[in-house]
mmCIF file of C-alpha atoms and ligand atoms in Angstrom:
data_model
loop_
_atom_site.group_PDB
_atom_site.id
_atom_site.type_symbol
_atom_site.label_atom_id
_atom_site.label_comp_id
_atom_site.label_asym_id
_atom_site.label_seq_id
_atom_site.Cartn_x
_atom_site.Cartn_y
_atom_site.Cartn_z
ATOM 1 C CA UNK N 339 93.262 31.744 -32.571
ATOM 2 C CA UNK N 340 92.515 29.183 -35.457
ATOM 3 C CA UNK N 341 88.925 29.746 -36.260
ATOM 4 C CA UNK N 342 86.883 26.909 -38.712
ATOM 5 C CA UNK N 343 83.562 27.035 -40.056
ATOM 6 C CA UNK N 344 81.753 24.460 -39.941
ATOM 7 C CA UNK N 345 78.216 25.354 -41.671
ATOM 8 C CA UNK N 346 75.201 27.914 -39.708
ATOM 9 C CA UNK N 347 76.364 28.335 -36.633
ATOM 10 C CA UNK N 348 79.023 25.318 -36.156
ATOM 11 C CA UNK N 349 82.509 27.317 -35.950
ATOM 12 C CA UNK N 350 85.676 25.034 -33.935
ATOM 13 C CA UNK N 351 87.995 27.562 -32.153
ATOM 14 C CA UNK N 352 91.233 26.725 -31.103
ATOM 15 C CA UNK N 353 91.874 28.549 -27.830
ATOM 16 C CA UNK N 354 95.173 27.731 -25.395
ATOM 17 C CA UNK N 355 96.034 24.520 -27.370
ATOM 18 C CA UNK N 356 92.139 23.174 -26.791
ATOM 19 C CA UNK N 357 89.330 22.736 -29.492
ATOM 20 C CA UNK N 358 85.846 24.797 -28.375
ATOM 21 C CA UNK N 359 83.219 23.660 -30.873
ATOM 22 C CA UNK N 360 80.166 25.800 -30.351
ATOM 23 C CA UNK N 361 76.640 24.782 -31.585
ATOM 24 C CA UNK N 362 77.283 21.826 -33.785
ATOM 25 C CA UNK N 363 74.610 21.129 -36.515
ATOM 26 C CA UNK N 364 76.658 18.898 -39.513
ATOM 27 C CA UNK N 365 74.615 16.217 -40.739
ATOM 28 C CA UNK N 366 71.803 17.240 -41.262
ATOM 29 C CA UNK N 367 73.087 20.201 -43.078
ATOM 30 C CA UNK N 368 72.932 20.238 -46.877
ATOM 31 C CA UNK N 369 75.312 22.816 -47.251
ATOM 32 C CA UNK N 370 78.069 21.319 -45.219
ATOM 33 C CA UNK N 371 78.036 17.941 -46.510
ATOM 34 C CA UNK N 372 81.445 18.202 -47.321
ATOM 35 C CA UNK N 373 82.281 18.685 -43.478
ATOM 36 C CA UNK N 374 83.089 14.762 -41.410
ATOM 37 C CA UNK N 375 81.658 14.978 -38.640
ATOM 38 C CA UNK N 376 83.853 12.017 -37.414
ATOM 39 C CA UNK N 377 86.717 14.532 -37.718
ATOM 40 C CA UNK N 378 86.292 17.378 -35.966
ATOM 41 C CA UNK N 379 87.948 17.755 -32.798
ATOM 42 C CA UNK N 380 86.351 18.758 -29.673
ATOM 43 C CA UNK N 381 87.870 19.346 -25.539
ATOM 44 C CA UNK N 382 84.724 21.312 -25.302
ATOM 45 C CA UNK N 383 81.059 21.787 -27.196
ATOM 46 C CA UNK N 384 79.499 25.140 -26.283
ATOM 47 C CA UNK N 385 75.950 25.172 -26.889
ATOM 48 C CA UNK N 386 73.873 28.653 -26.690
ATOM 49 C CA UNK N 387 70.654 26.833 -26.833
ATOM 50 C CA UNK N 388 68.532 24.076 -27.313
ATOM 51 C CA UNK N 389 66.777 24.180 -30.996
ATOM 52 C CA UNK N 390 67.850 21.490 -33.392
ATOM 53 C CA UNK N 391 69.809 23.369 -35.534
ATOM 54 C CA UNK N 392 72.441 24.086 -32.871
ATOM 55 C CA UNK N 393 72.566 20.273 -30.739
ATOM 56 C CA UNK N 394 72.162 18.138 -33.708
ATOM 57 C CA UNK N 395 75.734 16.583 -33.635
ATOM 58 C CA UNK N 396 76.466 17.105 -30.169
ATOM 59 C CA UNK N 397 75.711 13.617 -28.845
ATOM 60 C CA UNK N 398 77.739 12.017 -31.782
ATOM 61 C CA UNK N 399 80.357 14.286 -31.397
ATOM 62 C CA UNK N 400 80.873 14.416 -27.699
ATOM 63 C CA UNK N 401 80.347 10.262 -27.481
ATOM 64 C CA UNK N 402 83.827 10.186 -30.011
ATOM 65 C CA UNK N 403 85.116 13.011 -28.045
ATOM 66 C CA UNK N 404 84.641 12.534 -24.565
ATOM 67 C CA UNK N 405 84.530 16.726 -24.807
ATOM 68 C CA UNK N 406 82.723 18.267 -21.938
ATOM 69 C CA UNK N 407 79.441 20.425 -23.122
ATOM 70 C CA UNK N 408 79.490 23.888 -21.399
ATOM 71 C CA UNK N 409 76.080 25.425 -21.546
ATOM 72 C CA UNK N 410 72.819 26.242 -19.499
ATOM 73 C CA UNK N 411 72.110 24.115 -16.695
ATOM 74 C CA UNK N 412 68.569 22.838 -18.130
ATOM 75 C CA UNK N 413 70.665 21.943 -21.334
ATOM 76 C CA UNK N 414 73.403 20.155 -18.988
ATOM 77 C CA UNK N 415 70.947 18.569 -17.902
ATOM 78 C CA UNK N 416 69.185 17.179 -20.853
ATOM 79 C CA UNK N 417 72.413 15.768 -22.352
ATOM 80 C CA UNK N 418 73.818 14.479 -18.601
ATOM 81 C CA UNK N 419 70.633 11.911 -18.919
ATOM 82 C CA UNK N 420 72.367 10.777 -21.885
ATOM 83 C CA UNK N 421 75.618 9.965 -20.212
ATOM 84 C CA UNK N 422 77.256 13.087 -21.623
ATOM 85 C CA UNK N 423 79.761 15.013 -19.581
ATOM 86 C CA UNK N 424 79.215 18.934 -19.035
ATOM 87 C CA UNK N 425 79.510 22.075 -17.044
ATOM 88 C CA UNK N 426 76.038 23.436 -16.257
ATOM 89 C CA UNK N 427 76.302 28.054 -16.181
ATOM 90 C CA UNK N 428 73.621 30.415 -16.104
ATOM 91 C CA UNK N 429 73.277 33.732 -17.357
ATOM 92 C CA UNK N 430 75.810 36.657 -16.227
ATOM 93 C CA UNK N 431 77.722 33.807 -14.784
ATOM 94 C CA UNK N 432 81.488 33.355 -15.606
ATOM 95 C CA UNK N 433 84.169 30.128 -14.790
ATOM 96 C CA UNK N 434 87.297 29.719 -15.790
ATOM 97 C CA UNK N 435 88.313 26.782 -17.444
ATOM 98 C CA UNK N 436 92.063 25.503 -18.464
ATOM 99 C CA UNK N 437 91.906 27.367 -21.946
ATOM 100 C CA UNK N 438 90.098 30.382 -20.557
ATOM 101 C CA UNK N 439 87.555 32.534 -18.568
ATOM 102 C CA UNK N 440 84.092 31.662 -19.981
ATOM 103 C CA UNK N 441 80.855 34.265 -19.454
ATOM 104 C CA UNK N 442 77.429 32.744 -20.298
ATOM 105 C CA UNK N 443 75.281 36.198 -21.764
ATOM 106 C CA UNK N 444 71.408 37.513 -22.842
ATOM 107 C CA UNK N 445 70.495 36.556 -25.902
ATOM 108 C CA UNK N 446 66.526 37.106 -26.795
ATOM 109 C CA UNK N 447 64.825 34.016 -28.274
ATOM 110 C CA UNK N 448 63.719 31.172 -27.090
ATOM 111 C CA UNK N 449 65.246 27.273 -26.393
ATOM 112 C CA UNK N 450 63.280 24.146 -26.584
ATOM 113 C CA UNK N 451 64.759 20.757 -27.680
ATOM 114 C CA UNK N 452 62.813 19.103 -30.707
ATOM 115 C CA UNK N 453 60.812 16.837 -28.785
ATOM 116 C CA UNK N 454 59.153 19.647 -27.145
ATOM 117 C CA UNK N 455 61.997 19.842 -23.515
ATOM 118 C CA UNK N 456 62.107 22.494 -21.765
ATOM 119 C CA UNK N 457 65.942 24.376 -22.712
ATOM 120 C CA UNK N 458 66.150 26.846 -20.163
ATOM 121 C CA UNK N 459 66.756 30.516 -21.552
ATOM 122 C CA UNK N 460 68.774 31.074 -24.848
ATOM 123 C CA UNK N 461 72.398 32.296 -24.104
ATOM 124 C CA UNK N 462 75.752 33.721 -25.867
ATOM 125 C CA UNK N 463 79.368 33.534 -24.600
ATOM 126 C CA UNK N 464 82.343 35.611 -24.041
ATOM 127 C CA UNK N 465 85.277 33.485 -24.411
ATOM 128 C CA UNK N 466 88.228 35.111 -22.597
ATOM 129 C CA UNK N 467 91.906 33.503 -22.727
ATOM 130 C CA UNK N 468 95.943 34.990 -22.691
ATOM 131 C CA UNK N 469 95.403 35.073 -26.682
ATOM 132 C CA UNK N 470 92.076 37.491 -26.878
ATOM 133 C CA UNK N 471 88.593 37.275 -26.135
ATOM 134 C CA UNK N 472 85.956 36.813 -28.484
ATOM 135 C CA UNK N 473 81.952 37.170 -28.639
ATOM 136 C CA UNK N 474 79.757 34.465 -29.592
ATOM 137 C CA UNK N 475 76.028 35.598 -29.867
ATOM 138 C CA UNK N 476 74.013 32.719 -30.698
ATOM 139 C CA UNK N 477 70.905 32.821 -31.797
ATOM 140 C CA UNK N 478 69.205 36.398 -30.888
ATOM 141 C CA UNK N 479 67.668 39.646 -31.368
ATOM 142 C CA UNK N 480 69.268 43.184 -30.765
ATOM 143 C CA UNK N 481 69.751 44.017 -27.214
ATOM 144 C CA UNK N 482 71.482 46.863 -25.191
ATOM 145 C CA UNK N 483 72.115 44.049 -22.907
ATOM 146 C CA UNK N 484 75.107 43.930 -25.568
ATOM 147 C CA UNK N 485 76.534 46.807 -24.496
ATOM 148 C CA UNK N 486 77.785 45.448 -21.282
ATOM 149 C CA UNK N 487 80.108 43.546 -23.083
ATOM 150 C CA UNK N 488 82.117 46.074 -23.993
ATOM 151 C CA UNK N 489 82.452 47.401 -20.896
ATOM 152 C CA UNK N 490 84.131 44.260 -19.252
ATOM 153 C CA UNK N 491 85.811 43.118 -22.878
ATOM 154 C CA UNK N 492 87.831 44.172 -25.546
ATOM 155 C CA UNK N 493 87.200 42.100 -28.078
ATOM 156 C CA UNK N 494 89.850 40.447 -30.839
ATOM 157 C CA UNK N 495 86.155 39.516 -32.606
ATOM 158 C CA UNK N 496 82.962 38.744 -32.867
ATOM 159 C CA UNK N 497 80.627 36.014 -34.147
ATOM 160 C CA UNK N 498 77.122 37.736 -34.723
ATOM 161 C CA UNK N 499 73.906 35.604 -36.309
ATOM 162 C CA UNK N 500 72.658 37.932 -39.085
ATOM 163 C CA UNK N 501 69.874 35.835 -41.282
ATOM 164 C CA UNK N 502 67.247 37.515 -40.045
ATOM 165 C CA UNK N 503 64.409 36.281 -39.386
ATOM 166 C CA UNK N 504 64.875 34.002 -36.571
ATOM 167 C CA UNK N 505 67.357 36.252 -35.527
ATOM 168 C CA UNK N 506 68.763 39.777 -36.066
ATOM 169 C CA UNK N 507 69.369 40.500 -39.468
ATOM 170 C CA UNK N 508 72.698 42.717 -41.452
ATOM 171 C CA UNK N 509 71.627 46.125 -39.876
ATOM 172 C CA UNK N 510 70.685 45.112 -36.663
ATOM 173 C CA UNK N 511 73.850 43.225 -36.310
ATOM 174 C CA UNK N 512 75.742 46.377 -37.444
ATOM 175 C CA UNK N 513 74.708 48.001 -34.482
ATOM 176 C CA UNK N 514 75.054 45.304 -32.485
ATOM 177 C CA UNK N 515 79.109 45.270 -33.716
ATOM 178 C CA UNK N 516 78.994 48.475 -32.361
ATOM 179 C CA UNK N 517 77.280 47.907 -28.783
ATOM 180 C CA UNK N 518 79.724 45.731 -28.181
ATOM 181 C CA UNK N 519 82.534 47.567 -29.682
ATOM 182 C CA UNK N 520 84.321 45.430 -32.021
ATOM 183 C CA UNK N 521 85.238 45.698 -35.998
ATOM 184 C CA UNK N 522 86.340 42.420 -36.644
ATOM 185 C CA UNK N 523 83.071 40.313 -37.206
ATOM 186 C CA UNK N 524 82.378 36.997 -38.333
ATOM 187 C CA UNK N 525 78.593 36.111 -39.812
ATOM 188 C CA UNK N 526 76.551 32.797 -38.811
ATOM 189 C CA UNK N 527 72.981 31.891 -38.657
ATOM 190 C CA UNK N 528 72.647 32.808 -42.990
ATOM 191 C CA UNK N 529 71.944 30.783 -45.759
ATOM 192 C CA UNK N 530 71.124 27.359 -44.538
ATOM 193 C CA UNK N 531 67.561 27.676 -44.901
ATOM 194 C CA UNK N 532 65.596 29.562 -47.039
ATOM 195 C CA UNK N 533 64.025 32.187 -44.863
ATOM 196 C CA UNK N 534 67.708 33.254 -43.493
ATOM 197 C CA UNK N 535 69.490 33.786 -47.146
ATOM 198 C CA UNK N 536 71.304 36.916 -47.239
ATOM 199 C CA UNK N 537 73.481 38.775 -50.016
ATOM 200 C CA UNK N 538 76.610 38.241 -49.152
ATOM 201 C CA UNK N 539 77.862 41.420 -51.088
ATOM 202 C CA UNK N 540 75.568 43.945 -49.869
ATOM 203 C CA UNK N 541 76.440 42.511 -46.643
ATOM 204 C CA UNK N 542 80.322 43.081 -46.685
ATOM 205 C CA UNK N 543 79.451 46.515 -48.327
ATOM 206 C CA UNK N 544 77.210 47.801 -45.418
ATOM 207 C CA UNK N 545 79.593 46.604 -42.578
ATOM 208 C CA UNK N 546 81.968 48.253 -44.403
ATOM 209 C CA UNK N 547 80.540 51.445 -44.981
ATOM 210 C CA UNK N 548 80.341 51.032 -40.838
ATOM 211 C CA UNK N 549 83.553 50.745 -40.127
ATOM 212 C CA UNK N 550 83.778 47.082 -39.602
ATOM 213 C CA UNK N 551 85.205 43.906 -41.757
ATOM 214 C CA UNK N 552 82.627 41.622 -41.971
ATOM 215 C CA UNK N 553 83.863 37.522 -42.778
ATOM 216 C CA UNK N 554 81.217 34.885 -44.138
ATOM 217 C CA UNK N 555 83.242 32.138 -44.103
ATOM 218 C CA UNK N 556 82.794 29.393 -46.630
ATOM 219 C CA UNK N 557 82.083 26.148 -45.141
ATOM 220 C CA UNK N 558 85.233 23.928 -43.975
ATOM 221 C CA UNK N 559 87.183 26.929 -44.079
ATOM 222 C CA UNK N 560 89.489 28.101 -41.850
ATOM 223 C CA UNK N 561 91.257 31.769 -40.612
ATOM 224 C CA UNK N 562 93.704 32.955 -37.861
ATOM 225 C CA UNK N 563 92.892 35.423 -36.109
HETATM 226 NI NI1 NI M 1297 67.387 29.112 -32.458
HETATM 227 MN MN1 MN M 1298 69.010 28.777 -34.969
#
């Protein structure tokens, strides 16, 4: 699986010969103005909640794209008044789609679009295809809810938030690698604001000292995994 980053918590995965872009938030993103927005593919937008620095490009995106949003049904919702195409889950929920088997998970924060809508409950998602499955947390705490996932999953990797702050932070998301029992891990959710700068070194050194590879992408780049 081809995996680019595309700034906080904006990755593109190619899964089964389609483009997943989860939580795209571009433009108005200092750091990734580098990244053209009018570039980056999309069959599908994943979206693990509603705050602004997740949905900021998804109307632009999916209007080029015609990609159908997968996320909860309030945020389905929201977006389907703007003419925009998606498939409304829930948590614990699961559907399989032509690229793959898609699980909609706990996360603990909270969801509300910037003009004050109601976004349902924050989610993550387990992406499961023929080439591997994979972990997407979005934006949350610590849970044990976690460890459920590795008791349905064995997972080729995992994309954690780690900023702290508005989310877990590098130790908590240490354990979390282990809850849900995977070494390969990917960082989002760092950096793009001031309260959620990490050091990227210490970082890498602690996962490391755990057992685990830890991967902060640059922005616009790109790994198979
Ligand atoms: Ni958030
Ligand atoms: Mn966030």
């Amino acid at each position: 699986m081809k995996v680019t980053f595309y700034g906080h918590a904006c990755f593109g995965i190619e899964v089964a010969g389609k483009h997943l872009l989860f939580d795209p938030f571009i433009s108005p993103n200092e750091l990734a103005a580098n990244v053209k927005i009018e570039e980056i593919p999309a069959d599908y937008i994943l979206i693990s909640h509603a705050h602004f620095d997740h949905v900021a490009d998804v109307e632009a995106i999916a209007k080029r794209t015609e990609a159908t949003l997968i996320s909860n049904y309030e945020i389905i919702t929201y977006f389907g008044k703007k003419g925009l195409k998606g498939h409304p889950m829930n948590h614990g929920g699961s559907w399989k789609f032509d690229f793959g088997t898609v699980q909609y998970v706990n996360a603990v924060h909270t969801s509300s679009f910037e003009d004050g809508s109601y976004g349902g409950n924050p989610g993550g998602f387990v992406v499961s295809a023929e080439e591997g499955s994979f972990y997407f947390s979005g934006d949350t705490a610590l849970t044990y809810d976690m460890k459920l996932i590795s008791e349905d999953y064995s997972l080729k990797f995992a994309i954690l938030c780690m900023g702290d702050n508005f989310t877990m932070g590098v130790k908590d998301a240490i354990k979390a690698a282990n809850f849900v029992a995977c070494d390969q891990i990917i960082g989002m959710h760092f950096d793009t604001f001031g309260y959620i700068k990490i050091d990227h070194e210490a970082a890498v050194k602690q996962f490391g000292t755990a057992g685990k590879n830890l991967n902060l992408l640059e922005i616009g780049q790109a790994i198979e995994i």
